[in-house]
XYZ file of C-alpha atoms in Angstrom:
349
model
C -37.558 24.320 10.464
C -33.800 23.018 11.390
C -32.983 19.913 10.375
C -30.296 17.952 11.879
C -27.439 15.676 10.624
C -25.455 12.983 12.632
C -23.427 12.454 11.782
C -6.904 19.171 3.273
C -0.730 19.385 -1.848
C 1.600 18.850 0.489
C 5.040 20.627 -1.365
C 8.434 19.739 0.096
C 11.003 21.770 -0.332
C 14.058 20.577 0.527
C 16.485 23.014 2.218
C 20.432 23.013 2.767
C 20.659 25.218 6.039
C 23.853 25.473 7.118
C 24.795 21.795 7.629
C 21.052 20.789 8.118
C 18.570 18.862 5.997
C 14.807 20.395 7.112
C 11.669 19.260 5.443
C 9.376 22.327 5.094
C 5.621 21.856 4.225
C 4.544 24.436 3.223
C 1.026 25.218 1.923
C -1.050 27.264 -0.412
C -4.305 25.832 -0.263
C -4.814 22.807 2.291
C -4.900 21.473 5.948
C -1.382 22.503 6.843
C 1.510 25.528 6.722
C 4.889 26.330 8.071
C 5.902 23.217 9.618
C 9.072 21.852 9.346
C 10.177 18.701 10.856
C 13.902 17.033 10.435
C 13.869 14.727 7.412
C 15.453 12.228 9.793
C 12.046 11.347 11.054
C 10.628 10.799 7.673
C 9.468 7.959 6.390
C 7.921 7.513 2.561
C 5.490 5.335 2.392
C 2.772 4.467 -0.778
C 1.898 2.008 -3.815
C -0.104 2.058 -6.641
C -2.385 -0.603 -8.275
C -2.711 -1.061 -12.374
C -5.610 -2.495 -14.437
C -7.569 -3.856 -11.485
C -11.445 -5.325 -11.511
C -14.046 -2.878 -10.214
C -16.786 -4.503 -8.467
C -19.566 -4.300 -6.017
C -17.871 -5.605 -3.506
C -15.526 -3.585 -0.722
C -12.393 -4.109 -2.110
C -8.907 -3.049 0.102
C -6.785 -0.806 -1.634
C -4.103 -0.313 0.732
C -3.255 -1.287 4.392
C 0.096 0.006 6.458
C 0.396 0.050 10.243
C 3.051 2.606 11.470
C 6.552 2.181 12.235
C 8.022 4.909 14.255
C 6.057 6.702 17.090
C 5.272 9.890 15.317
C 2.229 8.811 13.597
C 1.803 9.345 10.101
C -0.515 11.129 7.170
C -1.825 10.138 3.977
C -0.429 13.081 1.947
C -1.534 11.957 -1.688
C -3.895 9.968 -3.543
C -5.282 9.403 -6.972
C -7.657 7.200 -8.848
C -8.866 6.351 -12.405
C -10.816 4.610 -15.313
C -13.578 4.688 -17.472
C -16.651 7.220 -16.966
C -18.037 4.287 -14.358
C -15.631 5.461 -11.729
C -16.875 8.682 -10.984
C -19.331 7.764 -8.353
C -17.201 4.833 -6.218
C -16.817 5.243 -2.927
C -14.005 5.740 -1.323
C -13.151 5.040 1.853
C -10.467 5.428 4.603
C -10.424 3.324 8.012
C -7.934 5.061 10.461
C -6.912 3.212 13.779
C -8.799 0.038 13.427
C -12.059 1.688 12.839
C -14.822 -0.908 11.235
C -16.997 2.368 10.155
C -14.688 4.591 8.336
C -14.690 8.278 9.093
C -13.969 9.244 5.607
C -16.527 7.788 3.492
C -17.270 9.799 0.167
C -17.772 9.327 -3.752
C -14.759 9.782 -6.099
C -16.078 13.248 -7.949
C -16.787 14.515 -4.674
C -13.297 14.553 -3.064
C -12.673 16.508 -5.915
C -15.472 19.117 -5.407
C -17.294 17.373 -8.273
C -21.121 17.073 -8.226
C -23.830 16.076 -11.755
C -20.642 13.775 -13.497
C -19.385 17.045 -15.008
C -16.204 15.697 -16.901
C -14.579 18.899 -17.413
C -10.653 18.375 -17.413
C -7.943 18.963 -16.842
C -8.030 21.515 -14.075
C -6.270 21.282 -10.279
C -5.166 23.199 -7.453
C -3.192 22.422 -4.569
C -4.893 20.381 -2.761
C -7.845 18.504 -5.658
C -8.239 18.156 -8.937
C -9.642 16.023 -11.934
C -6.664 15.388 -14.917
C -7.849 13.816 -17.338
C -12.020 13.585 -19.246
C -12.734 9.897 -17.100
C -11.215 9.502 -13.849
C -8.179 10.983 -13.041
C -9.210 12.681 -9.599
C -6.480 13.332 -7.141
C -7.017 14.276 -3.570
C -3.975 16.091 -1.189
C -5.758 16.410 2.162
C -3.657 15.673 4.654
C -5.462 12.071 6.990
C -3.184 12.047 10.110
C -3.432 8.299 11.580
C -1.434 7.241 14.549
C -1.348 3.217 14.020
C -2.829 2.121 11.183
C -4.884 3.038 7.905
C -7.086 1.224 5.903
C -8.096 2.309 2.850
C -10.813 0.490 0.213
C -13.151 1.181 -2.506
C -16.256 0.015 -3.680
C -18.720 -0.038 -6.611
C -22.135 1.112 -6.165
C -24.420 -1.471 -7.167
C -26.229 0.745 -9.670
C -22.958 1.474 -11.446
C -21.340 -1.044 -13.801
C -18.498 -2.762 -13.106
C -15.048 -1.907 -14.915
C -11.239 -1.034 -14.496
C -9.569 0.702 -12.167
C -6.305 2.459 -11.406
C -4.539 3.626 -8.359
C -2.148 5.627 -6.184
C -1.373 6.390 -2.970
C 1.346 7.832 -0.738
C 2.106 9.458 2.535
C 4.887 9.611 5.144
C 5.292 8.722 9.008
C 7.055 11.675 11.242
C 4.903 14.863 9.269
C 2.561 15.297 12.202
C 1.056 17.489 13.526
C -1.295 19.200 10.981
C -2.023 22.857 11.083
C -4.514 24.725 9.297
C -2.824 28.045 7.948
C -0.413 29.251 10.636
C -2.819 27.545 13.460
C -0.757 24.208 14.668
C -3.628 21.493 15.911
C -2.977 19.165 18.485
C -0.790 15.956 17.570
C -4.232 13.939 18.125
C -6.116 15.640 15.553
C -8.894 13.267 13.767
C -9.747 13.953 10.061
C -13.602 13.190 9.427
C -16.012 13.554 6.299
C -19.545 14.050 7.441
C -22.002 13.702 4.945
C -25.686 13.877 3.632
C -26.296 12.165 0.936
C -28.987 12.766 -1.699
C -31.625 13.842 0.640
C -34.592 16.316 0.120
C -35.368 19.575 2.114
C -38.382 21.630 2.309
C -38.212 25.277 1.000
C -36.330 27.516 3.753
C -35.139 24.347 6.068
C -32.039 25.075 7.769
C -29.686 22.055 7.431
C -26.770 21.179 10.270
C -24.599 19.855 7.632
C -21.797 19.388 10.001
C -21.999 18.797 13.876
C -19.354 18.301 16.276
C -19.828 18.884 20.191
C -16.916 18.198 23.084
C -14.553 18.541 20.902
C -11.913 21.217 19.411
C -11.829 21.027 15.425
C -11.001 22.904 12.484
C -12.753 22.637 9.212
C -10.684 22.136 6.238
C -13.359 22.067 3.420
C -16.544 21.756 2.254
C -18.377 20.361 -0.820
C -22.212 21.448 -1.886
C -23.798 19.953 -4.413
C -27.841 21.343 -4.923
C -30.499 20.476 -7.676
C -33.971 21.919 -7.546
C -36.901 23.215 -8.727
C -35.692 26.683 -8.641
C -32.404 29.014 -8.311
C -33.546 30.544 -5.285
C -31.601 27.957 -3.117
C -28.740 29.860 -3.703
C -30.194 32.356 -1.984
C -29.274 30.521 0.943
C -26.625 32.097 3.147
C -24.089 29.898 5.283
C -23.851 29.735 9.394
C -22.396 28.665 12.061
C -22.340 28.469 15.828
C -18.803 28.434 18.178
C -18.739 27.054 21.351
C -22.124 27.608 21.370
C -21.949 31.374 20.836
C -24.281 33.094 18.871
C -25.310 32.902 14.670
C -22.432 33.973 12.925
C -23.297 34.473 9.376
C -20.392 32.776 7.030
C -21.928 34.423 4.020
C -24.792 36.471 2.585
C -25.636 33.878 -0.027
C -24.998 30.046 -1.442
C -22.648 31.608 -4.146
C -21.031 34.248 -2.167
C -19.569 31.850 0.630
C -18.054 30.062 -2.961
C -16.600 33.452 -3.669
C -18.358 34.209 -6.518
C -21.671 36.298 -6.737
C -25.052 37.125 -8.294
C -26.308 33.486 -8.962
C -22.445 32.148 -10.211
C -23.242 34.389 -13.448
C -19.508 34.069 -14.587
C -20.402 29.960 -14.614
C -17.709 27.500 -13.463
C -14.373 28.392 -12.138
C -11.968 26.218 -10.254
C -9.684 28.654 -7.969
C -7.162 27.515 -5.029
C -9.630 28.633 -2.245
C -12.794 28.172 -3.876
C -14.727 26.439 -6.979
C -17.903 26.294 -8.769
C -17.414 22.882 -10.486
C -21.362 22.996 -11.952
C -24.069 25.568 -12.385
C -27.304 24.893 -14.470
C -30.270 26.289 -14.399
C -33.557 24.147 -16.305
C -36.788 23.352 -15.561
C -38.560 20.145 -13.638
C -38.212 19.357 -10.241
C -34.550 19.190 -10.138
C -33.686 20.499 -13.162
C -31.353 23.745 -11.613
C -27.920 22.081 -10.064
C -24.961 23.518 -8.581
C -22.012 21.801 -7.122
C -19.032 24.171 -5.414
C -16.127 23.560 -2.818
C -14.164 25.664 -0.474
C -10.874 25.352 1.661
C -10.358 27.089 5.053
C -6.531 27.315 5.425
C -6.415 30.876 4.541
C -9.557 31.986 6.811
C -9.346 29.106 9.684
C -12.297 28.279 11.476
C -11.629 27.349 14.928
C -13.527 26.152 17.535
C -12.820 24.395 21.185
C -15.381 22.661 22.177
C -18.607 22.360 19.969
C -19.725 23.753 16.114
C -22.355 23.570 14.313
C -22.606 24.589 10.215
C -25.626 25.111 8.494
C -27.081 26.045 4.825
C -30.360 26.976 4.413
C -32.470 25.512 1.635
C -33.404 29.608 0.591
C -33.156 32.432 2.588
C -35.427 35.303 3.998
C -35.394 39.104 4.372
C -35.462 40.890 8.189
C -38.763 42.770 7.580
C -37.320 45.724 9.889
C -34.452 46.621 7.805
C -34.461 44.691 4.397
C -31.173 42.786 4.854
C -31.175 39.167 4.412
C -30.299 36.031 6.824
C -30.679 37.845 9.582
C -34.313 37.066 10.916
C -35.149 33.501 9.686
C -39.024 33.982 10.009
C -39.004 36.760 7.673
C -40.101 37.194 4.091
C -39.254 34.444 1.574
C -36.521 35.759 -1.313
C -38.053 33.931 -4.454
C -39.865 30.931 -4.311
C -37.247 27.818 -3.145
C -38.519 24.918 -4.250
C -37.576 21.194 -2.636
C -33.734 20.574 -2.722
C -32.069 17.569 -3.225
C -28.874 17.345 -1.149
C -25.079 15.900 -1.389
C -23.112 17.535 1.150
C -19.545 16.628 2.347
C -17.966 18.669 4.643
C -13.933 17.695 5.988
C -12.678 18.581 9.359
C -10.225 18.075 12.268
C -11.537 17.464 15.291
C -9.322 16.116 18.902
C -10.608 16.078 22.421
C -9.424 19.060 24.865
C-alpha cells in the first residue's frame, strides 16, 4: 500500500591572493562547496535576542528585506532554554510567503527525535551544545527579498524563556550541493509528516516534488513502534520518473550504520543515530537518525519522489530484500508512528 505525502557550517576562510580579498565557502558537511565570491559583495547581516517570554502565540524572531541584488542566505542560527524548548516550532517565511516552507520542531533541525538530551555533540552543519536547548542549525536558506523568521510554543508545552541567534549574509548565492552549483533561484523547503501512523509494510512518499529540479540536502527519521522490524525498511526513490532506485538495503544502513544500530547512538558529519530503543507496548521501540547529501548529491531535473517503507519484504525468487514489494514479510512490523522531515532545494527549469 503507498501512501502519499503533500506536501544544509558555512566556514570562511579568508584568503590574501595576490592583491585580492576572496571569500571561500567551503564545506564539509552541508548544502554548499567551492564557491568563492569577492568579499566586496558581502554583506553581514544577524541579531540575537536574550531572556525573552515563550508563549503560545507566533512570535517574530527576526525580519530583514535585502539590500543589494544578489539575494542572500541565512547561514547560522541557534536557540535555547529550559527542557520546554525542545519541541517549538520554528519557522522561516522566505519572499513574503504567509505559509512558511520551513516549518519544523527545534530537536528536529538538529536530527533530534524522543527529547534525548544528550550533549554536547555537533558537526558542521547541526548540533545540540549544551543538556536544555542549545541547538544550532547551519543549513544554508537562500532568499532573494525578504525572510521572516518566528517561533512558537505548542500549546501542550509550557511556557518559559528563550534565547536566540541568528546570522547570514547578502551576495553568498548561489548554493551548491558538493561540487554541483544549483541555479541562483534555488528554493530551500522542509516537507514533513508529523506524528502519523502507518500500517505494517506501507510505503511512505515522505518527500514529493514534480516540475521541478531539486537537490536534497538532508533528511531526519524519527520511528516508534511495536516492533524493530521497521528498520527493516529500506529507502527509495524515483528520478525523473525513472525506475526504483534502492537508496539502501535497510532503515539503519541508509544512516550508515548496520545490523539494527547495534553500536547505539553516534553523531558523525554525514550521518547520525541520535536515539535507538528497543521496549515493549505499542510504541515502545524508537529510533530517530539524520543524514546529509553533500558528499553523495542527489539530483534530479524535473520530478522525485523518496520513500521509506514501514518494514520490508524478501523477493521470493532469489532471497534478497526490497526488491519485490509483494514478497515475504521480514519479521513482524508492527504500526509505526511517524516524524519525518526531509530538506531540499528545489527551482523551476
Amino acid at each position: 500500500m503507498a501512501v502519499h505525502s503533500t506536501v544544509g557550517n558555512p566556514n570562511f576562510t579568508a584568503l590574501l591572493l595576490f592583491s585580492s580579498v576572496l571569500l571561500t565557502a567551503s564545506i564539509i558537511n552541508g548544502a554548499y562547496a567551492g564557491k568563492t565570491v569577492p568579499a566586496a559583495q558581502v554583506r553581514t547581516f544577524g541579531t540575537a535576542i536574550s531572556s525573552a517570554p515563550l508563549t503560545h502565540n507566533e512570535q517574530e524572531l527576526f525580519l530583514y528585506n535585502v539590500v543589494g541584488e544578489n539575494g542572500a542566505a541565512i547561514t547560522h542560527w541557534w536557540f535555547t532554554g529550559g527542557p520546554e524548548v525542545n519541541n517549538v516550532r520554528m519557522r522561516f517565511y522566505i519572499d513574503g510567503e504567509t505559509t512558511a516552507s520551513i516549518d519544523i520542531p527545534l530537536d528536529y533541525a538538529a536530527g533530534i527525535g524522543f527529547d534525548d538530551q544528550t550533549a554536547p555533540w555537533g558537526t558542521e552543519m547541526i548540533g545540540k551544545g549544551a543538556t536544555s536547548g542549545g541547538v544550532f542549525n547551519n543549513i544554508r536558506i537562500p532568499f532573494f527579498k525578504t525572510i521572516r523568521i518566528t517561533c512558537q510554543q505548542p500549546t501542550s508545552d509550557p511556557t518559559g524563556t528563550f534565547w536566540w541567534i541568528v546570522r547570514g549574509a547578502e551576495g553568498v548565492l548561489p548554493i551548491t550541493i558538493g561540487n554541483v552549483e544549483l541555479p541562483a533561484t534555488a528554493k530551500l523547503s522542509v516537507m514533513a509528516i508529523r506524528n502519523v501512523t502507518y500500517s505494517p509494510l506501507d510505503i511512505i512518499d515522505v518527500a514529493t516534488v514534480t516540475k521541478n529540479g531539486g537537490a536534497l540536502a538532508m533528511w531526519t527519521l524519527s520511528v516508534a513502534s511495536g516492533t524493530i522490524n521497521f528498520i527493516e525498511g529500506c529507502v527509495r526513490c524515483y528520478i525523473d520518473k525513472g525506475p526504483k532506485m534502492l537508496l539502501s538495503s535497510g532503515t539503519e544502513d541508509y544512516f550508515d550504520s548496520a545490523f539494527t544500530f547495534n553500536a547505539g547512538p553516534f553523531r558523525l558529519p554525514v550521518s547520525g543515530c541520535t536515539h535507538i530503543k528497543q521496549g515493549s507496548g505499542p510504541f515502545g521501540n524508537t529510533m530517530s537518525a539524520y543524514r546529509f547529501h553533500n558528499t553523495d548529491p542527489i539530483i534530479w531535473h524535473s520530478d522525485f519522489v523518496l520513500q521509506w517503507r514501514n518494514g520490508d519484504t524478501l523477493d521470493p525468487k532469489n532471497g534478497q530484500k526490497c526488491i519485490d514489494d509483494s514478497g515475504t514479510s521480514v519479521g513482524r512490523p508492527a504500526a509505526s508512528m511517524v516524524n519525518s522531515f526531509v530538506w531540499l532545494y528545489h527551482y523551476a527549469q
